[in-house]
Coordinates of C-alpha atoms in Angstrom, one line a residue:
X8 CA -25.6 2.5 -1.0
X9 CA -24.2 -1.2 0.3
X10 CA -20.6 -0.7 1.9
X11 CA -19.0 -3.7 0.8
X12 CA -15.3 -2.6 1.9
X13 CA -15.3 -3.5 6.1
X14 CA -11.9 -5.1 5.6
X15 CA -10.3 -1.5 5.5
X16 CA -12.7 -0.2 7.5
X17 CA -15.8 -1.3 9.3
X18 CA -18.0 0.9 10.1
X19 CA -18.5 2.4 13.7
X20 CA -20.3 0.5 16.0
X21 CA -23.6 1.5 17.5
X22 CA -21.7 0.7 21.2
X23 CA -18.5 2.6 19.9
X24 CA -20.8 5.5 19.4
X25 CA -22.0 5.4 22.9
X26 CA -18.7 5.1 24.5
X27 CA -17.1 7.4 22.7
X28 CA -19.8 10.3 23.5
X29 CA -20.1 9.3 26.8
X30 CA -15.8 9.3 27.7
X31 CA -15.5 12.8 25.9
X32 CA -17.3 14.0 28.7
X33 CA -15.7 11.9 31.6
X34 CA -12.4 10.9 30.1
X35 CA -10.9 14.4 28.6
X36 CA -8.4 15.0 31.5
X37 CA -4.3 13.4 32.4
X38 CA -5.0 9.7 33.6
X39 CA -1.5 10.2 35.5
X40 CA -2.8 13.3 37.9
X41 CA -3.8 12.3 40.9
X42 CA -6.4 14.3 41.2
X43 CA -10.1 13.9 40.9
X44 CA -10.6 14.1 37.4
X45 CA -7.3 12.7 36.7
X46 CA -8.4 9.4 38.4
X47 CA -11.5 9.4 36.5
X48 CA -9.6 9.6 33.1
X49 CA -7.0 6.6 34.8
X50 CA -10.1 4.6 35.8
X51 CA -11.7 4.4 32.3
X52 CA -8.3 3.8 30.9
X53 CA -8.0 0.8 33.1
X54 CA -11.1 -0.4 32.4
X55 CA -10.5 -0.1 28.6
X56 CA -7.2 -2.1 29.1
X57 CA -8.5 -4.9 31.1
X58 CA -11.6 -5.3 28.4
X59 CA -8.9 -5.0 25.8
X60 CA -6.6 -7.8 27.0
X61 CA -9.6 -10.4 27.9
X62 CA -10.2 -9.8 24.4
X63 CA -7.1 -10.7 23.0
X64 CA -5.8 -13.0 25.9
X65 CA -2.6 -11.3 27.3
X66 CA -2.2 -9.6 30.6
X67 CA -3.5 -6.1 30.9
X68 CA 0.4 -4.7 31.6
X69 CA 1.3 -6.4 28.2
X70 CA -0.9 -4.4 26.1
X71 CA -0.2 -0.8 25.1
X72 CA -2.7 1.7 23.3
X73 CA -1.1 3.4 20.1
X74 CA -2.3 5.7 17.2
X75 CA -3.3 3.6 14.7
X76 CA -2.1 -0.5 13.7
X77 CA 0.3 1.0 11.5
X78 CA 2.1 2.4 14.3
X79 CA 1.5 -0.8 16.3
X80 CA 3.5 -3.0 13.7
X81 CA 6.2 -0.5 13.6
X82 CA 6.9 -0.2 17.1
X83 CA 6.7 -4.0 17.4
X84 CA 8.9 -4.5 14.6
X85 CA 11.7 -2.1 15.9
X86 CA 11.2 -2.4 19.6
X87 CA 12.2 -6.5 19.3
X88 CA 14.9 -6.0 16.5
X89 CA 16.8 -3.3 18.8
X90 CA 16.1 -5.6 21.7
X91 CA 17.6 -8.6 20.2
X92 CA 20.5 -6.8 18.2
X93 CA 23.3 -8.8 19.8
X94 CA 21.3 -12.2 18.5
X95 CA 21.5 -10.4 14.7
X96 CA 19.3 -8.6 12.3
X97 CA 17.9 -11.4 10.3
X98 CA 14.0 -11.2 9.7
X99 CA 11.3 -13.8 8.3
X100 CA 8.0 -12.7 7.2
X101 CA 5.6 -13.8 4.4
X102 CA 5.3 -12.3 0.9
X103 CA 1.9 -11.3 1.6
X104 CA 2.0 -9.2 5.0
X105 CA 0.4 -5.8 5.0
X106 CA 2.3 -3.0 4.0
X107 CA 3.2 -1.8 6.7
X108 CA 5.2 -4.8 7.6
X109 CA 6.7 -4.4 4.5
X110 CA 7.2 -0.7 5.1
X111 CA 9.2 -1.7 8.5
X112 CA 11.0 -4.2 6.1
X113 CA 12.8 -1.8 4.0
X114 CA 13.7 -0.1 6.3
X115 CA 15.9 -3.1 8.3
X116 CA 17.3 -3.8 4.9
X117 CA 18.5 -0.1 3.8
X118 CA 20.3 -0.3 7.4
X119 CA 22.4 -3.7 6.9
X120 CA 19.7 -6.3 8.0
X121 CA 18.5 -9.0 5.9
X122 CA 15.1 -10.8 5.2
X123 CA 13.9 -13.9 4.1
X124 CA 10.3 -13.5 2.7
X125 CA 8.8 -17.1 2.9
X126 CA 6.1 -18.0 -0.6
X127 CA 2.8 -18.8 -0.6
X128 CA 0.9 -21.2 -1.8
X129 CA -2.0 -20.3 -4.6
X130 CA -4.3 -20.2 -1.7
X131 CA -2.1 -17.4 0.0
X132 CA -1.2 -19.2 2.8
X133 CA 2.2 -20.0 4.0
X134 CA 3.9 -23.3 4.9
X135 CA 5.0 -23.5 8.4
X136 CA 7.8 -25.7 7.5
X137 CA 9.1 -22.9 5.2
X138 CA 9.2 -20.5 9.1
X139 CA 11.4 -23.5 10.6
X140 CA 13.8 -23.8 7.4
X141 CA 14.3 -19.6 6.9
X142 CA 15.1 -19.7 10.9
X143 CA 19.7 -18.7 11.1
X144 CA 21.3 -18.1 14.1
X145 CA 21.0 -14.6 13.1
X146 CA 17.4 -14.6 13.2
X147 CA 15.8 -11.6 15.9
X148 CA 12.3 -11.8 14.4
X149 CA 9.3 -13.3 12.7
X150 CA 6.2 -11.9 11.7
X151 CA 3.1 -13.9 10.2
X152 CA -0.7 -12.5 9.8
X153 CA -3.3 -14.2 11.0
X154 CA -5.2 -13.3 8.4
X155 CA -5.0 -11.9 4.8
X156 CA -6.4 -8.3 4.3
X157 CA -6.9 -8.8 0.5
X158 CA -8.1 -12.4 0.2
X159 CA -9.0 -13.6 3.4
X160 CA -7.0 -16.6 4.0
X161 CA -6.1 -17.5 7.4
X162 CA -2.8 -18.9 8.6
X163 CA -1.1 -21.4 10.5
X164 CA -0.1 -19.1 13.1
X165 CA -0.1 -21.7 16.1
X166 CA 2.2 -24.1 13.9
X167 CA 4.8 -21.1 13.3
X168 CA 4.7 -19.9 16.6
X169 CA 5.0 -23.0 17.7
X170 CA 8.1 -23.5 15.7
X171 CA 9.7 -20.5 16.6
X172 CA 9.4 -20.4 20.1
X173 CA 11.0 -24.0 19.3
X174 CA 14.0 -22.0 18.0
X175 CA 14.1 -19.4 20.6
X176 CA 12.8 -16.7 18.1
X177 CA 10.1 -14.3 18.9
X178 CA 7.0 -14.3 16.6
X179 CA 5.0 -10.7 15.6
X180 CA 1.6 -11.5 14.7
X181 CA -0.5 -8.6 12.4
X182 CA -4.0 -9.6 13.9
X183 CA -6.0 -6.6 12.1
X184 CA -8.0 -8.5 10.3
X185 CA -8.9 -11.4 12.4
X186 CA -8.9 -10.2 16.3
X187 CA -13.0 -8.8 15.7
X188 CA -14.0 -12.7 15.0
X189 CA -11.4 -14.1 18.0
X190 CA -8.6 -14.5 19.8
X191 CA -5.0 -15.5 18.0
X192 CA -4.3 -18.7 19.1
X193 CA -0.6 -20.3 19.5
X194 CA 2.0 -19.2 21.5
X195 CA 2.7 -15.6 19.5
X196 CA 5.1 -13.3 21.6
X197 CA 3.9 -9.5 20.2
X198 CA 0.8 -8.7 18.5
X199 CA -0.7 -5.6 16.8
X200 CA -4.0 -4.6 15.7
X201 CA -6.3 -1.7 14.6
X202 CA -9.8 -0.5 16.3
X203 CA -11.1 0.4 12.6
X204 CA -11.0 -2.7 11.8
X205 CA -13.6 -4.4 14.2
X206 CA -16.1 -1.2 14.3
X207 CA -14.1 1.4 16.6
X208 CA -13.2 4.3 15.6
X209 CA -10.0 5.3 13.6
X210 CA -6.5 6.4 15.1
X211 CA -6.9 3.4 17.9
X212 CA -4.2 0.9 17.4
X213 CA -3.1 -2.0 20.1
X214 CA 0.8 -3.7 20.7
X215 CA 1.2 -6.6 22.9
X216 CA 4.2 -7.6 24.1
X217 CA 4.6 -11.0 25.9
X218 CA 6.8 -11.1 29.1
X219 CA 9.9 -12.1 28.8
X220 CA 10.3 -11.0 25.1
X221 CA 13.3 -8.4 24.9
X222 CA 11.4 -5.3 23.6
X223 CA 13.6 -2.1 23.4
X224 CA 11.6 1.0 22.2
X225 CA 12.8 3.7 20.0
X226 CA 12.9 7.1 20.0
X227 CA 12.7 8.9 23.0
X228 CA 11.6 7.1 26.0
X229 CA 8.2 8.2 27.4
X230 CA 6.6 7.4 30.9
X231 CA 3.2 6.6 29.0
X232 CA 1.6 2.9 28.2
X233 CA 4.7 1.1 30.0
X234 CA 7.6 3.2 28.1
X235 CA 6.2 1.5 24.6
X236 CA 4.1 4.5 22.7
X237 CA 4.4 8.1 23.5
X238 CA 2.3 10.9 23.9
X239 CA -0.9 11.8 25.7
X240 CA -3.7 8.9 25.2
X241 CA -6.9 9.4 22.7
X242 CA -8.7 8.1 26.0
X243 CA -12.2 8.1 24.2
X244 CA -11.4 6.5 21.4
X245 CA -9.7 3.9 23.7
X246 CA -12.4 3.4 25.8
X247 CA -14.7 3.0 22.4
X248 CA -12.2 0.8 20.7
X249 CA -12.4 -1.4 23.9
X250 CA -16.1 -1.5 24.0
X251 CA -16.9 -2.2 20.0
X252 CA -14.0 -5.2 20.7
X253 CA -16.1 -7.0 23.6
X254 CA -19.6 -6.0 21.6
X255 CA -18.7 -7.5 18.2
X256 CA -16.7 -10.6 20.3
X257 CA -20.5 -10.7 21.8
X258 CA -22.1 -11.4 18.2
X259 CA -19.2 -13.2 16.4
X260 CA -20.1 -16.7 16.2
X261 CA -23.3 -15.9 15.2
X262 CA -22.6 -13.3 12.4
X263 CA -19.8 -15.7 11.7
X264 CA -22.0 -17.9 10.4
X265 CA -24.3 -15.7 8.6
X266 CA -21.8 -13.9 6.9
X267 CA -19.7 -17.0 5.9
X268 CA -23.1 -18.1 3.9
X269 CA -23.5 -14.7 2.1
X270 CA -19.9 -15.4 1.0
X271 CA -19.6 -18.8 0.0
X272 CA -22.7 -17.6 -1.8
X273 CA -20.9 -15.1 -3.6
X274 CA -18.3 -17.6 -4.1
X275 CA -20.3 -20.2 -5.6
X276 CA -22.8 -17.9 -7.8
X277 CA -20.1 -15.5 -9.6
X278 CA -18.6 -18.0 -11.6
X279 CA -21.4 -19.2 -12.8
X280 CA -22.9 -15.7 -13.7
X281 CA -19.7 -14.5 -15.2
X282 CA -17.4 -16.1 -17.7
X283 CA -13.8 -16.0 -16.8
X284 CA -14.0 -15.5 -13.4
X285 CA -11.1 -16.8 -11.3
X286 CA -12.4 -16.6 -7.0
X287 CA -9.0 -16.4 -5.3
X288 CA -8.3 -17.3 -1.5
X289 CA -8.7 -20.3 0.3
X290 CA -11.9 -21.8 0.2
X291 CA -12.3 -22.9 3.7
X292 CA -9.7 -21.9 6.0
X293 CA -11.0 -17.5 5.5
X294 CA -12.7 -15.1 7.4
X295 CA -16.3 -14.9 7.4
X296 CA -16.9 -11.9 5.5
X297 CA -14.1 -11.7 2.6
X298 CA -14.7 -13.2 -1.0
X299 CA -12.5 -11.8 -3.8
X300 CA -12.0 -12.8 -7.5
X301 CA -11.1 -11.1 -10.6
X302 CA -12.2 -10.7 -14.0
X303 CA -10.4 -11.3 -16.8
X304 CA -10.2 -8.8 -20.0
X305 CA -11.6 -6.0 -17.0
X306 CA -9.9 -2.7 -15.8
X307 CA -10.4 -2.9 -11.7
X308 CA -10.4 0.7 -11.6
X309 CA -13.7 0.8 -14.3
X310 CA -15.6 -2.1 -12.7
X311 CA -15.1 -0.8 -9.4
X312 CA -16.5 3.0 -11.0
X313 CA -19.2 1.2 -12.7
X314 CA -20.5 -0.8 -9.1
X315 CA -19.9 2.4 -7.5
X316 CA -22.5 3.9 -9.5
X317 CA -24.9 1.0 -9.3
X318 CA -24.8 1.5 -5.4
X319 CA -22.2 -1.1 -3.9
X320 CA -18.6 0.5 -2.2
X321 CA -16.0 -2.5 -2.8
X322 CA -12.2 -2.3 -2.9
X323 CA -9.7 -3.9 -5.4
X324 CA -6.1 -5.3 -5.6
X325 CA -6.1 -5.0 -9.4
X326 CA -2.9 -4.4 -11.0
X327 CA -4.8 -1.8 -13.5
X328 CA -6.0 0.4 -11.5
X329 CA -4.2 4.2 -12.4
X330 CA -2.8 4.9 -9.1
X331 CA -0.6 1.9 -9.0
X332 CA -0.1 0.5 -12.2
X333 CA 1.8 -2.2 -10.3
X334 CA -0.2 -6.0 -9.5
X335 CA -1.0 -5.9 -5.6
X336 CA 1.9 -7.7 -4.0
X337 CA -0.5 -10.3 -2.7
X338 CA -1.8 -11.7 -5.6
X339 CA 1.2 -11.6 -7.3
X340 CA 2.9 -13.7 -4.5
X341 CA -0.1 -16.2 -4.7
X342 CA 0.4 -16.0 -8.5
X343 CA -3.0 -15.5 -9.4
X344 CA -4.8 -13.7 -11.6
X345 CA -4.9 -9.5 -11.0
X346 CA -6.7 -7.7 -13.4
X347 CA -10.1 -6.9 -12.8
X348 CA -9.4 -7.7 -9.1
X349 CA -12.6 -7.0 -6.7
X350 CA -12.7 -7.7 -2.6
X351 CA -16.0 -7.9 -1.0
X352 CA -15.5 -7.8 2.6
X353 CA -18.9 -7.5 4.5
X354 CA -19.4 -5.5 7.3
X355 CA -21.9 -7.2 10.4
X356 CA -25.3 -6.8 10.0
X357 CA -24.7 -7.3 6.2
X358 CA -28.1 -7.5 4.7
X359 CA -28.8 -10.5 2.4
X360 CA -30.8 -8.4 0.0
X361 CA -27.8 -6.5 -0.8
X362 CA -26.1 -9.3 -1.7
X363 CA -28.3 -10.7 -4.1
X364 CA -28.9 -7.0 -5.6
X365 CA -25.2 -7.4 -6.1
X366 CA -25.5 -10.7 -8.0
X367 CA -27.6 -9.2 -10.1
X368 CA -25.6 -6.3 -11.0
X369 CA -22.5 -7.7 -11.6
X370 CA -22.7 -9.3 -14.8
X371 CA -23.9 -6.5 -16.5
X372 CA -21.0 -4.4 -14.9
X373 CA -18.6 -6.8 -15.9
X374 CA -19.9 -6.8 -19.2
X375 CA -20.4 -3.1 -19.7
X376 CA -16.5 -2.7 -18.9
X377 CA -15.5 -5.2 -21.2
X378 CA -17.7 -3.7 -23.5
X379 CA -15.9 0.0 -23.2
X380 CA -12.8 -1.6 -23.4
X381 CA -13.0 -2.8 -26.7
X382 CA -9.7 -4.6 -26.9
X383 CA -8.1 -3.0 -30.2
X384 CA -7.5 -5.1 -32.9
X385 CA -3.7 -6.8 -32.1
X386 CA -0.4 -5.9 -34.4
X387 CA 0.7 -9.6 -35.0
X388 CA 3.9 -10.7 -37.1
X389 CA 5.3 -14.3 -37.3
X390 CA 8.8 -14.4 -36.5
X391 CA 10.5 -17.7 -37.2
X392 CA 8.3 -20.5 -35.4
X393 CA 5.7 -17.9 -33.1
X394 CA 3.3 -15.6 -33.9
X395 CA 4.1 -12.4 -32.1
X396 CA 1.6 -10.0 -30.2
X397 CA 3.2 -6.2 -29.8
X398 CA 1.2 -4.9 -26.8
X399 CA 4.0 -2.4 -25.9
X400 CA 3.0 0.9 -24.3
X401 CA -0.7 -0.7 -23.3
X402 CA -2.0 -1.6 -20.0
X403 CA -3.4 -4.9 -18.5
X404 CA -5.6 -6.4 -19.4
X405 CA -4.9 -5.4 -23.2
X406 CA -2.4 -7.4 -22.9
X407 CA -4.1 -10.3 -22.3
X408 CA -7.0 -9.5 -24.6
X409 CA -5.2 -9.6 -27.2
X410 CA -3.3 -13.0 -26.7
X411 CA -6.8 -14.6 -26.2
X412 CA -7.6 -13.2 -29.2
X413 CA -4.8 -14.8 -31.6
X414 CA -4.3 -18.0 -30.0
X415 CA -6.8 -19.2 -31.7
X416 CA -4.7 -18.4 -35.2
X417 CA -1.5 -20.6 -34.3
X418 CA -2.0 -24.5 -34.0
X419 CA -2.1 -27.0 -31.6
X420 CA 1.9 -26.8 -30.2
X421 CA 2.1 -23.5 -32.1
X422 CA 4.1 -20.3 -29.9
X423 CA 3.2 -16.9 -28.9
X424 CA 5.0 -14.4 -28.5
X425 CA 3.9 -11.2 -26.5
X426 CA 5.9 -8.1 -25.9
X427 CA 4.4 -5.7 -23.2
X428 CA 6.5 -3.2 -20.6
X429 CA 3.5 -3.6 -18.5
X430 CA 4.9 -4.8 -15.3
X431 CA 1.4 -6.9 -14.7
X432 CA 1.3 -8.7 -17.6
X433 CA 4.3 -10.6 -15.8
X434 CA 1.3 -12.1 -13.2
X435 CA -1.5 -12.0 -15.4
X436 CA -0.6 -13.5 -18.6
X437 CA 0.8 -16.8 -16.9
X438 CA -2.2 -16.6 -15.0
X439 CA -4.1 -16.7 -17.8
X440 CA -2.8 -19.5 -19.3
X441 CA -4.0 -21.3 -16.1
X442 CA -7.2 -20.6 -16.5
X443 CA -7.6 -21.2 -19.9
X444 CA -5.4 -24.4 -19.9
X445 CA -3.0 -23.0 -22.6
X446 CA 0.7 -23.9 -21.7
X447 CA 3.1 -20.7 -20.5
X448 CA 6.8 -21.3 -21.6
X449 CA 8.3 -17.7 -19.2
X450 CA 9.7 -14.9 -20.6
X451 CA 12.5 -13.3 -22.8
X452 CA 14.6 -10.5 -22.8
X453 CA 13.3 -7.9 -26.1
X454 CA 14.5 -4.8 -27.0
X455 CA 11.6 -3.1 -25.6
X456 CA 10.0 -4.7 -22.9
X457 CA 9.3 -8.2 -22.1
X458 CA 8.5 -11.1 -24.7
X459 CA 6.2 -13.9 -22.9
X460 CA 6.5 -17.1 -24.5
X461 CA 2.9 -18.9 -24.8
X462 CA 2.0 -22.6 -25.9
X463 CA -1.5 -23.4 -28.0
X464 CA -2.4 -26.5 -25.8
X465 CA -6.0 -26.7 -27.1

């Protein structure tokens, strides 16, 4: 089996193994007793920190160990927007953060707050210029990724922290993705990350928080990392989590470079071996190990069965898949296509076998779902001056199936029409039209549904 999915979670390092079997036996006891095992535990735990912060470049008193990056964002998020109430409860972030940015989101808005989410290019990167113009007087926070989880672009982060330390307004980097290949740079004043995501192990999260940024923590105040997270430390994960972070920062310009070819492979080669392919992300400003296109006329939830049983473990963002039924909020932002959505994020030491195995086996996977679909034959009418598709009550990529199938039947400057309640088809069927250079007019209220208004350009 070929793990292809590192970009949730990478799997453990072989020096994350070692550290975490050796501190179970040394590092079990209270790092705060004072006596000898207790000052075992707190030397191991300093160590840890220390290693930690040269890793991400802060001061070892500005980094606290939490549960998990989840918690890490929300405790950064709501530690600065209590501290900086009296400036106001305005918040920026992008339209593609992680969830559980967005999570934290929802939450300052069902309390009174407000939010500007800034747009993305198709590339999924922001514009820094959009950070400066979002910026009120209001404004307590700002938080930017340094990386994209689903599609790999990086951002600007030094130009928008630049911009808002220009304004006087603190800047939350999400560094999950990114802090395994290097340091954020720019002048970012709280950061979080996750030890899963660089080849620690699981429930490991970090929060940085510069000095001088007004940080009040919620909840109940604990004596623990600094006042910010409490509870009793998971001291061997944080002692493995620390070690994996200086191992992989060992290897990273090297596997950098390896695993950027195996991607821009991938890049290059899928188009080429499937038709209607659209590779999504930037094409040069990414990390090393993500590539991530979709498939037209393809369910993500079969293709991603169907290369599950041909040996390869990768992840999607489709909008089809049956647990969501709703496009990823990334690509929609990027507006890009979603069906048939597939992320391969390798994991180091990716072999470049697998790779090619996986070249191989994709076409026919792609094929065989398309096949199994078997797009139904469409229920057209004309009405007035369009030819009308009635894909109500069927699921992307129907939808879209069965517009490519009658455009075809109107002329040159001729209209469809296509109903669908199918809250994708409102990403994928303009996207669509991109690809396939056809001309998409928006959409109309119907009496069921949506009615999406399509041009015949060729």
């Amino acid at each position: 089996m070929s793990y292809f999915d590192a970009a949730s979670g990478a799997p453990l390092h072989s020096v994350a193994r070692q550290a975490l079997l050796a501190s179970l036996d040394e590092g079990w006891a209270d790092p705060a007793r004072l006596y000898r095992e207790g000052r075992r535990a707190r030397m191991l735990l300093d160590a840890a920190r220390e290693a930690a912060a040269e890793a991400v470049g802060c001061r070892p008193d500005e980094l606290s160990f939490t549960t998990s990056g989840t918690q890490a964002v929300h405790a950064g998020i709501a530690g600065v927007l209590a501290g900086r109430r009296r400036v106001g409860r305005h918040l920026i972030v992008s339209a593609v953060e992680h969830s559980s940015v967005l999570h934290s989101v929802e939450i300052q808005e069902r309390e009174g707050g407000s939010v500007t989410r800034v747009t993305v290019d198709r590339s999924g990167a922001v514009d820094p210029a959009a950070y400066a113009e979002a910026r009120r007087p209001d404004t307590a926070l700002a938080c930017l990724q340094s990386a994209n989880h689903e599609v790999g672009t990086v951002q600007p982060v030094a130009e928008v922290a630049a911009l808002c330390r220009e304004a006087g307004v603190p800047l939350l980097v999400d560094a999950a993705q990114s802090l395994g290949w290097g340091p954020v740079e720019g002048d970012w004043s709280v950061l979080a990350a996750s030890a899963h995501k660089w080849g620690g192990p699981a429930g490991v999260g970090l929060l940085v928080v510069r000095k001088g940024v007004r940080f009040a923590p919620q909840g109940p105040v604990d004596e623990r990392e600094f006042g910010r997270v409490p509870g009793f430390v998971n001291l061997p994960g944080i002692v493995a989590a620390a070690a994996s972070l200086r191992a992989v920062r060992a290897e990273a310009d090297r596997e950098a470079a390896r695993l950027r070819e195996l991607t821009e492979r991938i890049r290059a080669r899928v188009p080429e071996l499937v038709p209607d392919v659209e590779v999504v992300g930037d094409p040069e400003r990414r990390l090393p190990g993500i590539v991530t296109f979709s498939c037209l006329y393809v369910d993500g939830e079969a293709l991603l069965h169907e290369l599950d049983r041909a040996g390869f473990s990768v992840s999607s963002g489709s909008s089809c898949t049956s647990s969501t039924l709703t496009p990823s909020h990334v690509l929609r932002a990027m507006g890009v296509l979603s069906e048939g959505n597939v992320r391969v994020s390798l994991p180091l030491g990716a072999a470049e076998e697998d790779v090619e195995r996986f070249l191989d086996v994709l076409p026919g996977a792609v094929a065989a779902v398309r096949e199994k679909l078997g797009a139904p034959a469409p229920r057209t009418a004309v009405e007035e001056d369009a030819l009308v598709v009635d894909a109500l009550g069927k699921r992307c990529p129907i939808p879209v199936i069965e517009l490519a199938k009658v455009i075809g039947d109107v002329p040159v400057g001729g209209l469809v029409r296509v109903l669908s309640d199918d809250e994708a088809a409102r990403l994928d069927i303009p996207a669509w039209c991109e690809m396939r250079g056809q001309e998409y007019l928006g959409e109309e209220p119907a009496d069921r549904g949506t009615a999406y208004l399509v041009r015949r350009v060729s």
